[in-house]
Each structure stands twice: as C-alpha cells, then as structure tokens.
Tab-separated table of C-alpha atoms in Angstrom:
chain	number	residue	atom	x	y	z
A	145	UNK	CA	85.154	94.956	87.361
A	146	UNK	CA	85.204	97.866	84.551
A	147	UNK	CA	85.063	98.484	81.098
A	148	UNK	CA	84.763	101.919	78.892
A	149	UNK	CA	85.337	105.239	80.592
A	150	UNK	CA	82.613	107.016	82.619
A	151	UNK	CA	83.158	110.708	82.708
A	152	UNK	CA	81.402	113.909	83.562
A	153	UNK	CA	77.875	113.006	82.380
A	154	UNK	CA	78.474	109.014	83.442
A	155	UNK	CA	76.579	107.340	85.842
A	156	UNK	CA	76.379	104.441	88.046
A	157	UNK	CA	74.920	101.763	85.722
A	158	UNK	CA	77.371	102.706	82.772
A	159	UNK	CA	80.349	100.606	82.471
A	160	UNK	CA	83.951	102.062	83.376
A	161	UNK	CA	82.947	103.209	87.115
A	162	UNK	CA	83.401	101.576	90.450
A	163	UNK	CA	81.491	102.145	93.814
A	164	UNK	CA	82.586	102.083	97.248
A	165	UNK	CA	81.062	102.333	100.698
A	166	UNK	CA	77.748	104.907	101.479
A	167	UNK	CA	76.295	108.063	101.260
A	168	UNK	CA	74.039	110.261	99.118
A	169	UNK	CA	70.623	111.498	100.199
A	170	UNK	CA	67.095	110.717	100.439
A	171	UNK	CA	65.870	106.986	100.630
A	172	UNK	CA	65.785	105.302	96.812
A	173	UNK	CA	63.793	101.873	97.164
A	174	UNK	CA	64.492	100.833	93.769
A	175	UNK	CA	67.848	101.146	91.512
A	176	UNK	CA	68.381	104.630	89.716
A	177	UNK	CA	71.566	106.194	87.903
A	178	UNK	CA	73.814	108.603	89.873
A	179	UNK	CA	75.374	111.584	87.564
A	180	UNK	CA	78.614	112.724	87.948
A	181	UNK	CA	79.499	116.607	88.703
A	182	UNK	CA	82.215	117.477	86.393
A	183	UNK	CA	85.234	118.533	88.199
A	184	UNK	CA	84.865	121.930	89.868
A	185	UNK	CA	85.608	123.555	93.180
A	186	UNK	CA	83.752	122.180	95.954
A	187	UNK	CA	80.934	125.100	97.362
A	188	UNK	CA	79.468	125.045	100.098
A	189	UNK	CA	75.674	124.131	99.984
A	190	UNK	CA	72.812	125.240	101.972
A	191	UNK	CA	72.156	123.048	105.023
A	192	UNK	CA	68.758	120.863	104.952
A	193	UNK	CA	68.464	119.489	108.476
A	194	UNK	CA	65.430	117.197	107.845
A	195	UNK	CA	67.506	115.220	104.921
A	196	UNK	CA	71.101	115.272	106.802
A	197	UNK	CA	69.881	112.646	108.695
A	198	UNK	CA	69.647	110.010	106.332
A	199	UNK	CA	73.115	110.641	105.209
A	200	UNK	CA	75.053	107.956	106.693
A	201	UNK	CA	78.496	108.139	107.807
A	202	UNK	CA	80.313	106.569	105.517
A	203	UNK	CA	81.328	108.017	102.415
A	204	UNK	CA	80.378	106.882	99.198
A	205	UNK	CA	83.649	106.833	96.546
A	206	UNK	CA	83.337	106.571	92.732
A	207	UNK	CA	86.131	105.366	91.024
A	208	UNK	CA	86.161	105.815	86.746
A	209	UNK	CA	88.410	104.124	84.263
A	210	UNK	CA	90.259	106.967	83.768
A	211	UNK	CA	91.533	106.773	87.504
A	212	UNK	CA	89.173	109.717	88.842
A	213	UNK	CA	87.810	109.431	92.317
A	214	UNK	CA	84.128	111.193	93.158
A	215	UNK	CA	82.517	111.199	96.594
A	216	UNK	CA	79.252	112.050	98.146
A	217	UNK	CA	77.789	112.462	101.887
A	218	UNK	CA	78.854	113.486	105.111
A	219	UNK	CA	81.666	115.490	105.319
A	220	UNK	CA	81.779	115.930	108.786
A	221	UNK	CA	85.060	114.149	109.535
A	222	UNK	CA	86.840	115.007	105.958
A	223	UNK	CA	85.774	111.950	104.826
A	224	UNK	CA	85.006	112.808	101.351
A	225	UNK	CA	88.091	114.345	100.797
A	226	UNK	CA	86.916	117.690	99.192
A	227	UNK	CA	88.561	119.730	102.601
A	228	UNK	CA	86.857	120.619	105.784
A	229	UNK	CA	84.312	123.836	104.157
A	230	UNK	CA	81.660	121.710	102.987
A	231	UNK	CA	79.546	119.870	105.601
A	232	UNK	CA	78.331	117.183	103.162
A	233	UNK	CA	77.542	116.757	99.235
A	234	UNK	CA	73.905	115.308	97.719
A	235	UNK	CA	75.797	114.397	94.404
A	236	UNK	CA	79.225	113.283	93.705
A	237	UNK	CA	82.077	115.759	93.498
A	238	UNK	CA	85.446	114.943	92.273
A	239	UNK	CA	88.489	114.426	94.855
A	240	UNK	CA	92.046	115.937	93.645
A	241	UNK	CA	95.661	115.422	95.213
A	242	UNK	CA	96.672	112.458	93.235
A	243	UNK	CA	100.046	111.496	91.739
A	244	UNK	CA	98.926	109.088	89.686
A	245	UNK	CA	95.948	107.732	88.232
A	246	UNK	CA	93.686	105.838	90.766
A	247	UNK	CA	93.105	102.318	90.578
A	248	UNK	CA	91.567	101.308	93.919
A	249	UNK	CA	89.275	102.869	96.299
A	250	UNK	CA	87.632	101.996	99.668
A	251	UNK	CA	85.760	103.557	102.411
A	252	UNK	CA	85.253	103.001	106.120
A	253	UNK	CA	82.983	104.529	108.707
A	254	UNK	CA	84.634	107.856	108.635
A	255	UNK	CA	87.654	107.507	106.434
A	256	UNK	CA	88.679	106.655	102.715
A	257	UNK	CA	91.301	105.500	101.114
A	258	UNK	CA	92.673	105.425	97.300
A	259	UNK	CA	95.474	103.382	95.746
A	260	UNK	CA	97.421	104.572	92.848
A	261	UNK	CA	98.606	102.923	89.513
A	262	UNK	CA	102.340	103.516	91.131
A	263	UNK	CA	101.215	101.730	94.112
A	264	UNK	CA	100.956	104.313	96.548
A	265	UNK	CA	98.703	104.765	99.532
A	266	UNK	CA	96.335	107.903	100.094
A	267	UNK	CA	94.653	108.236	103.170
A	268	UNK	CA	91.906	110.816	104.570
A	269	UNK	CA	89.333	111.446	106.953
A	270	UNK	CA	88.469	110.699	110.815
A	271	UNK	CA	92.045	109.591	112.478
A	272	UNK	CA	90.882	109.275	115.873
A	273	UNK	CA	92.402	105.386	116.269
A	274	UNK	CA	95.477	105.816	113.777
A	275	UNK	CA	93.602	104.286	110.721
A	276	UNK	CA	95.072	106.920	108.340
A	277	UNK	CA	98.431	105.043	109.088
A	278	UNK	CA	99.753	108.930	109.336
A	279	UNK	CA	101.526	108.334	112.553
A	280	UNK	CA	101.063	109.635	116.193
A	281	UNK	CA	101.511	113.412	115.072
A	282	UNK	CA	98.765	113.253	112.559
A	283	UNK	CA	95.899	115.346	113.126
A	284	UNK	CA	92.723	113.573	114.112
A	285	UNK	CA	90.913	114.587	110.831
A	286	UNK	CA	92.727	115.177	107.656
A	287	UNK	CA	90.658	116.510	105.224
A	288	UNK	CA	92.322	115.683	101.672
A	289	UNK	CA	94.190	112.672	100.738
A	290	UNK	CA	97.479	112.381	101.964
A	291	UNK	CA	100.120	110.187	100.723
A	292	UNK	CA	101.342	107.232	103.812
A	293	UNK	CA	104.823	108.058	103.392
A	294	UNK	CA	105.925	105.313	105.396
A	295	UNK	CA	104.995	102.645	102.618
A	296	UNK	CA	107.026	104.732	100.046
A	297	UNK	CA	109.144	101.407	99.559
A	298	UNK	CA	106.072	99.238	99.038
A	299	UNK	CA	103.835	98.901	96.143
A	300	UNK	CA	100.120	98.449	97.607
A	301	UNK	CA	97.656	96.416	95.439
A	302	UNK	CA	94.442	96.426	97.680
A	303	UNK	CA	93.037	98.441	100.475
A	304	UNK	CA	90.039	97.582	102.534
A	305	UNK	CA	88.615	99.662	105.428
A	306	UNK	CA	86.389	98.347	108.252
A	307	UNK	CA	85.115	100.803	111.181
A	308	UNK	CA	87.990	102.410	112.716
A	309	UNK	CA	90.945	100.080	111.038
A	310	UNK	CA	92.710	99.583	107.734
A	311	UNK	CA	94.198	96.599	106.123
A	312	UNK	CA	96.134	96.852	103.031
A	313	UNK	CA	98.306	94.258	100.750
A	314	UNK	CA	101.202	94.554	98.623
A	315	UNK	CA	101.977	93.262	94.992
A	316	UNK	CA	104.386	90.717	96.893
A	317	UNK	CA	101.448	89.458	99.044
A	318	UNK	CA	102.517	90.778	102.047
A	319	UNK	CA	99.531	92.312	104.173
A	320	UNK	CA	99.121	95.150	106.923
A	321	UNK	CA	96.970	96.503	109.060
A	322	UNK	CA	96.517	99.831	111.005
A	323	UNK	CA	93.925	101.451	113.118
A	324	UNK	CA	91.890	100.313	116.471
A	325	UNK	CA	93.259	96.977	117.786
A	326	UNK	CA	90.306	95.765	119.501
A	327	UNK	CA	89.096	92.434	119.369
A	328	UNK	CA	91.873	91.377	117.373
A	329	UNK	CA	90.872	92.551	114.332
A	330	UNK	CA	94.606	93.460	113.361
A	331	UNK	CA	95.478	90.147	113.454
A	332	UNK	CA	98.924	91.085	115.650
A	333	UNK	CA	97.951	89.324	118.921
A	334	UNK	CA	98.095	91.226	122.088
A	335	UNK	CA	100.482	92.779	124.098
A	336	UNK	CA	100.890	92.464	127.521
A	337	UNK	CA	101.745	94.447	130.437
A	338	UNK	CA	104.655	94.676	132.975
A	339	UNK	CA	101.895	93.248	135.253
A	340	UNK	CA	101.139	90.581	132.819
A	341	UNK	CA	97.506	91.939	131.634
A	342	UNK	CA	96.602	92.068	128.372
A	343	UNK	CA	96.162	95.588	126.819
A	344	UNK	CA	94.779	96.828	123.411
A	345	UNK	CA	96.213	99.794	121.466
A	346	UNK	CA	96.136	101.251	118.468
A	347	UNK	CA	98.581	101.058	115.449
A	348	UNK	CA	99.566	104.686	114.056
A	349	UNK	CA	101.331	103.234	110.860
A	350	UNK	CA	100.733	99.837	108.999
A	351	UNK	CA	102.079	97.311	110.579
A	352	UNK	CA	103.192	93.603	108.679
A	353	UNK	CA	100.862	90.768	109.901
A	354	UNK	CA	103.702	88.240	111.273
A	355	UNK	CA	101.458	85.290	111.345
A	356	UNK	CA	100.789	85.600	107.409
A	357	UNK	CA	104.965	85.781	106.525
A	358	UNK	CA	105.217	83.258	103.426
A	359	UNK	CA	101.683	83.509	102.817
A	360	UNK	CA	100.987	85.177	99.160
A	361	UNK	CA	97.428	87.283	99.761
A	362	UNK	CA	95.161	87.872	96.966
A	363	UNK	CA	91.984	88.871	98.825
A	364	UNK	CA	91.224	91.153	101.778
A	365	UNK	CA	87.721	92.324	103.907
A	366	UNK	CA	87.190	94.468	106.642
A	367	UNK	CA	84.240	94.789	108.745
A	368	UNK	CA	83.313	96.313	111.872
A	369	UNK	CA	85.642	94.534	114.073
A	370	UNK	CA	86.865	91.501	112.127
A	371	UNK	CA	89.258	91.327	108.913
A	372	UNK	CA	89.433	88.423	106.127
A	373	UNK	CA	91.884	87.429	103.746
A	374	UNK	CA	92.334	85.042	100.982
A	375	UNK	CA	95.661	83.686	100.014
A	376	UNK	CA	96.778	82.155	95.958
A	377	UNK	CA	95.775	78.917	97.090
A	378	UNK	CA	92.465	79.757	98.256
A	379	UNK	CA	92.463	78.976	102.153
A	380	UNK	CA	90.571	81.925	103.833
A	381	UNK	CA	91.981	83.696	107.124
A	382	UNK	CA	89.916	85.245	109.480
A	383	UNK	CA	90.799	87.152	112.709
A	384	UNK	CA	88.891	89.562	115.144
A	385	UNK	CA	85.685	89.603	116.980
A	386	UNK	CA	83.989	85.974	117.420
A	387	UNK	CA	81.394	86.823	119.759
A	388	UNK	CA	77.467	86.449	119.924
A	389	UNK	CA	77.545	89.550	117.623
A	390	UNK	CA	80.748	88.541	115.961
A	391	UNK	CA	81.618	85.830	112.986
A	392	UNK	CA	81.100	82.903	114.365
A	393	UNK	CA	82.061	80.753	117.502
A	394	UNK	CA	82.483	82.560	120.507
A	395	UNK	CA	86.175	83.921	121.764
A	396	UNK	CA	87.964	86.496	119.653
A	397	UNK	CA	90.867	85.605	117.069
A	398	UNK	CA	93.521	87.811	117.795
A	399	UNK	CA	95.498	86.376	114.373
A	400	UNK	CA	94.903	84.704	111.425
A	401	UNK	CA	93.229	81.490	111.446
A	402	UNK	CA	92.272	79.556	108.843
A	403	UNK	CA	88.691	78.632	108.262
A	404	UNK	CA	89.093	75.004	106.863
A	405	UNK	CA	85.295	74.561	106.552
A	406	UNK	CA	85.152	77.083	103.077
A	407	UNK	CA	87.362	75.479	100.411
A	408	UNK	CA	89.043	77.030	97.716
A	409	UNK	CA	87.509	80.547	98.521
A	410	UNK	CA	87.812	83.279	95.577
A	411	UNK	CA	85.919	86.582	97.029
A	412	UNK	CA	85.024	87.099	100.861
A	413	UNK	CA	83.372	90.055	102.508
A	414	UNK	CA	82.840	91.240	105.627
A	415	UNK	CA	79.364	92.938	107.015
A	416	UNK	CA	78.896	94.670	110.256
A	417	UNK	CA	79.228	91.362	111.982
A	418	UNK	CA	78.892	88.719	109.445
A	419	UNK	CA	81.103	87.466	106.514
A	420	UNK	CA	80.505	85.860	103.457
A	421	UNK	CA	82.839	83.695	100.914
A	422	UNK	CA	82.389	82.782	97.312
A	423	UNK	CA	84.424	79.724	96.023
A	424	UNK	CA	85.817	78.832	92.518
A	425	UNK	CA	83.018	76.679	92.038
A	426	UNK	CA	80.576	79.604	92.514
A	427	UNK	CA	79.390	78.757	96.144
A	428	UNK	CA	78.091	81.065	98.498
A	429	UNK	CA	78.943	80.776	102.044
A	430	UNK	CA	77.646	82.695	105.042
A	431	UNK	CA	78.338	82.949	108.754
A	432	UNK	CA	78.075	85.227	111.784
A	433	UNK	CA	75.187	87.329	113.176
A	434	UNK	CA	71.798	86.883	111.379
A	435	UNK	CA	69.755	89.795	112.050
A	436	UNK	CA	67.253	90.770	109.754
A	437	UNK	CA	68.196	87.283	107.556
A	438	UNK	CA	71.450	88.999	106.242
A	439	UNK	CA	73.275	85.655	105.791
A	440	UNK	CA	70.691	84.507	103.112
A	441	UNK	CA	69.629	81.310	105.226
A	442	UNK	CA	65.853	81.739	105.369
A	443	UNK	CA	65.920	82.846	108.934
A	444	UNK	CA	67.361	85.036	111.223
A	445	UNK	CA	69.320	82.667	113.667
A	446	UNK	CA	73.057	83.392	114.454
A	447	UNK	CA	75.195	80.842	112.482
A	448	UNK	CA	78.543	79.961	114.620
A	449	UNK	CA	80.071	78.232	111.411
A	450	UNK	CA	80.090	78.336	107.615
A	451	UNK	CA	77.051	77.239	105.429
A	452	UNK	CA	76.517	77.309	102.124
A	453	UNK	CA	73.385	78.493	100.640
A	454	UNK	CA	71.420	76.602	98.021
A	455	UNK	CA	72.606	76.886	94.609
A	456	UNK	CA	68.570	76.644	93.699
A	457	UNK	CA	68.745	80.171	95.003
A	458	UNK	CA	70.422	81.333	91.740
A	459	UNK	CA	70.214	80.684	88.534
A	460	UNK	CA	74.137	80.753	87.643
A	461	UNK	CA	77.176	80.351	89.973
A	462	UNK	CA	77.937	83.415	92.446
A	463	UNK	CA	80.928	85.253	90.931
A	464	UNK	CA	81.001	88.498	93.500
A	465	UNK	CA	79.725	89.578	96.801
A	466	UNK	CA	79.533	92.446	98.877
A	467	UNK	CA	77.758	92.933	102.455
A	468	UNK	CA	76.564	95.818	104.270
A	469	UNK	CA	75.952	96.195	107.794
A	470	UNK	CA	72.864	93.905	107.877
A	471	UNK	CA	72.541	93.343	104.255
A	472	UNK	CA	74.219	91.624	101.526
A	473	UNK	CA	74.304	91.371	97.683
A	474	UNK	CA	75.964	89.430	95.200
A	475	UNK	CA	76.257	88.932	91.475
A	476	UNK	CA	74.975	85.423	89.900
A	477	UNK	CA	75.259	85.356	85.697
A	478	UNK	CA	74.665	89.016	85.526
A	479	UNK	CA	72.256	89.463	88.023
A	480	UNK	CA	72.093	91.040	91.039
A	481	UNK	CA	70.206	89.371	94.177
A	482	UNK	CA	70.019	91.073	97.845
A	483	UNK	CA	69.019	90.001	101.251
A	484	UNK	CA	68.389	90.953	104.469
A	485	UNK	CA	67.870	94.278	106.273
A	486	UNK	CA	65.475	96.345	104.061
A	487	UNK	CA	64.605	98.433	106.424
A	488	UNK	CA	61.269	97.055	108.174
A	489	UNK	CA	62.735	98.354	111.543
A	490	UNK	CA	64.555	101.278	110.680
A	491	UNK	CA	64.103	104.771	111.769
A	492	UNK	CA	61.290	106.988	109.964
A	493	UNK	CA	62.108	110.587	109.734
A	494	UNK	CA	59.285	113.943	109.531
A	495	UNK	CA	58.566	113.526	106.091
A	496	UNK	CA	57.838	109.673	106.664
A	497	UNK	CA	60.396	107.953	104.559
A	498	UNK	CA	62.268	105.075	106.308
A	499	UNK	CA	66.258	104.587	106.406
A	500	UNK	CA	65.563	101.454	104.435
A	501	UNK	CA	65.365	100.681	100.511
A	502	UNK	CA	68.919	99.186	100.563
A	503	UNK	CA	68.092	96.142	98.732
A	504	UNK	CA	66.172	97.712	95.718
A	505	UNK	CA	63.201	95.905	95.843
A	506	UNK	CA	60.851	98.781	95.969
A	507	UNK	CA	59.949	98.420	99.659
A	508	UNK	CA	61.531	98.395	103.014
A	509	UNK	CA	60.688	94.994	103.580
A	510	UNK	CA	63.599	92.421	105.190
A	511	UNK	CA	64.384	89.334	103.184
A	512	UNK	CA	65.522	86.083	104.757
A	513	UNK	CA	66.604	84.640	101.137
A	514	UNK	CA	68.066	85.896	98.233
A	515	UNK	CA	65.864	88.147	95.725
A	516	UNK	CA	66.766	89.125	92.385
A	517	UNK	CA	66.889	92.841	91.810
A	518	UNK	CA	64.991	94.348	88.870
A	519	UNK	CA	67.078	96.223	86.337
A	520	UNK	CA	65.390	95.962	83.218
A	521	UNK	CA	66.009	94.060	80.045
A	522	UNK	CA	69.527	94.067	78.348
A	523	UNK	CA	71.598	94.805	81.632
A	524	UNK	CA	74.314	92.435	82.893
A	525	UNK	CA	75.958	93.280	86.342
A	526	UNK	CA	79.643	93.810	86.619
A	527	UNK	CA	80.600	95.023	89.665
A	528	UNK	CA	78.115	95.510	93.338
A	529	UNK	CA	79.134	97.213	96.634
A	530	UNK	CA	77.294	97.522	100.192
A	531	UNK	CA	77.640	100.482	102.192
A	532	UNK	CA	76.362	100.686	105.346
A	533	UNK	CA	72.755	100.816	104.712
A	534	UNK	CA	73.017	101.584	100.830
A	535	UNK	CA	74.050	99.589	97.469
A	536	UNK	CA	75.782	100.401	94.231
A	537	UNK	CA	76.255	98.464	91.110
A	538	UNK	CA	77.649	98.585	87.441
A	539	UNK	CA	75.926	97.543	84.377
A	540	UNK	CA	76.707	96.757	81.065
A	541	UNK	CA	73.756	97.608	78.765
A	542	UNK	CA	73.364	95.889	75.185
A	543	UNK	CA	71.079	96.757	72.399
A	544	UNK	CA	69.601	93.264	71.949
C-alpha cells in the first residue's frame, strides 16, 4: 500500500509511507501530518515528565518506499532500535543497521521487527519471553536491530507482532511463531510434564507450526493473546485465547483452527481481544470482546461467533482493516472509518487532556458503529494502521 517515495520532509498522508504500531506524543483528536526527521545520530532529549505518560509502550514505525525505517515513541526497552541512550523520541528518528532495503515492518508492545528485500528478519526491543527469536543467550533487551540468524536459510515474507509473541511467514507460505506461548497463541499445542500436567514455556527461536504443514499462508495477524492467518484459498485459521476476554467461544485454541463462519477471507486483524476479517467480496466480520463498541455492531456485548457488519454502514466494499487495543479502522472506497474506544473512559492527566483521540473524530467519544473520518477533499486512503490507542494513515492527494 505505497506509492511514490516519502523522504526527509515527507509526512503521513503522502504516498510511499507505511506505518505500524503506536507512539508519538500528546493527544491529537483530529488527523494531522507527521514530518520525518532526516538521518542523523540520535541525541539525548530533555525529559518531560508531564508528557511521558501519554507515550505508549508500543513504538510507531514508519517505512518509506525507498526502504528506510523511522521510529517514534518510548524507548524504555530499546523498541525504537536507536540504542539505549535515548529514553523516548517525540518525532520519528531513522533506524539503521539493515543490510538491504526494508520492505515490511511490525511493532509489538515492546518489540519491533523488520523484513528486508532479501527475506532476512531483524528484531529489536524487549526480549523477556524470547519474542525476538534470537535464542536463549540473547539479552532481555536488544536496543538496535539484530538479524535473526536461525532463519538464514529461509526467505521471510511477512511478520506480525503481539504483546509478547511473534509470527512470520516465508515465501513458501510456511508459518513460524515464537515468544510467550501462554493461551496457545503460538499454535504449537501444549507440552506435558513427566507427571502428565500441561506446561507452558516460551519459544526462544522461530518454530514451524506443524498443524499448518502443506497449507500455504498469505496473511497473518497477532493480538494480545491470540493469532490468525489466512491461506491462499481464503480459509481463516485462528489460535490462542478464547476466554471471556478472548476472541470467541470459551476455551483456548492451542493449535490453528478453521473459522468456518467466514468465507473467502482476504484480510485479517487482531486487536487486544477482538478479531476482524475482510472477505473477497468486501464484507467485514468481527467478533470477540466488544468493550467500548470495538466490533462496530452497535452495542458492547461480547460476540462469540463472527458477525457481518451491515454493508449500509459503508459507501463501498471494505478493502483493509486494522485493530488497536479497543478500536478498529477500515478503508472503504478510499475513505477511512473508525469506531470503538475514543477515550470516553480514558485517564486524564495534569494538563487536562484525555488519552483518547485515536478515532480521529475531534472528540473523546466512543463510537459503537463505523464513522467516517474527515480528511478534506481530494484525499484517498491507501493504508491504515492502528496502534494500542493511536491510528496512522497514508493518503494519495489529487488536484481535482
């Protein structure tokens, strides 16, 4: 979802820039452009205690068409990839250390990953549960990009990060996962102790999901405690937490399970505890926890099975979807629609500002159904990305 290059003075809202994760400073309740800083060594920034609480842990990563990566937000676990001397950055700073042009980026709660044009995977940030895939001997914090050497013989195509786990696909369509294994989010089933009890352990290096052997996966997504993927036939698989706070019926799915209620899936996104899928006909399905109306179905009751949103809510078929912790965004006909948690019950800080604004409607109100975001005339959305409580978008602008 990128067009022309956005270098040095580029901004979110121009072509050629892709965004992932959560970060930045302050609270913007209406959309605005984000300037990128030209490459320079990171400098130590004066701490601003009153503003730091609004910097969420999850970094915000920006990828330009030329393959440059920028990062903003908190850096308490090295998640920006710019070293450990900087505690945070209020503006995007370039991340270096890649062998080739970067073609894919993803941000977890405290860790980040990038895929280069030659199929190599780089990881950095918090490594408390092995979520970087660097092995048991790697440190608990890695503050600059490091190549995942155990995947040297594979060509990684896509990566998705959850709170403490990671999932990736290869060009052959194989799926690997690693990091925290709780609730079955890695899809490897469970291990049994010598006494016969089920035990949960972390995976410190990427491990092939055997239940998907012979299945070619084209899309992946990772949430707080669950994961999802779509194969080349449009079949949706999901695994991980399925409890009251989870994505469907009670009980965890420890291995990938087909979701038969959703036909011909094209796009999938995992939020904090909810899941959304776009089909090949442009229908949008959602299910799971429905706090603050994040499912877009008009209420807040939990939904245990996929339900389709009324097509009348959108002017055109839905083409892309992204989920934050408790909010959702889609693209329909070049317009962006958002709903869910807008900050109505958010924390208020000393300056009197809410932690909301992620819906872009100019207020802190929760929306239980999709609402179009106003970006002005002649703007066409080509990409949207939700962080924990932050949303970024890329637009093409025309003169007519």
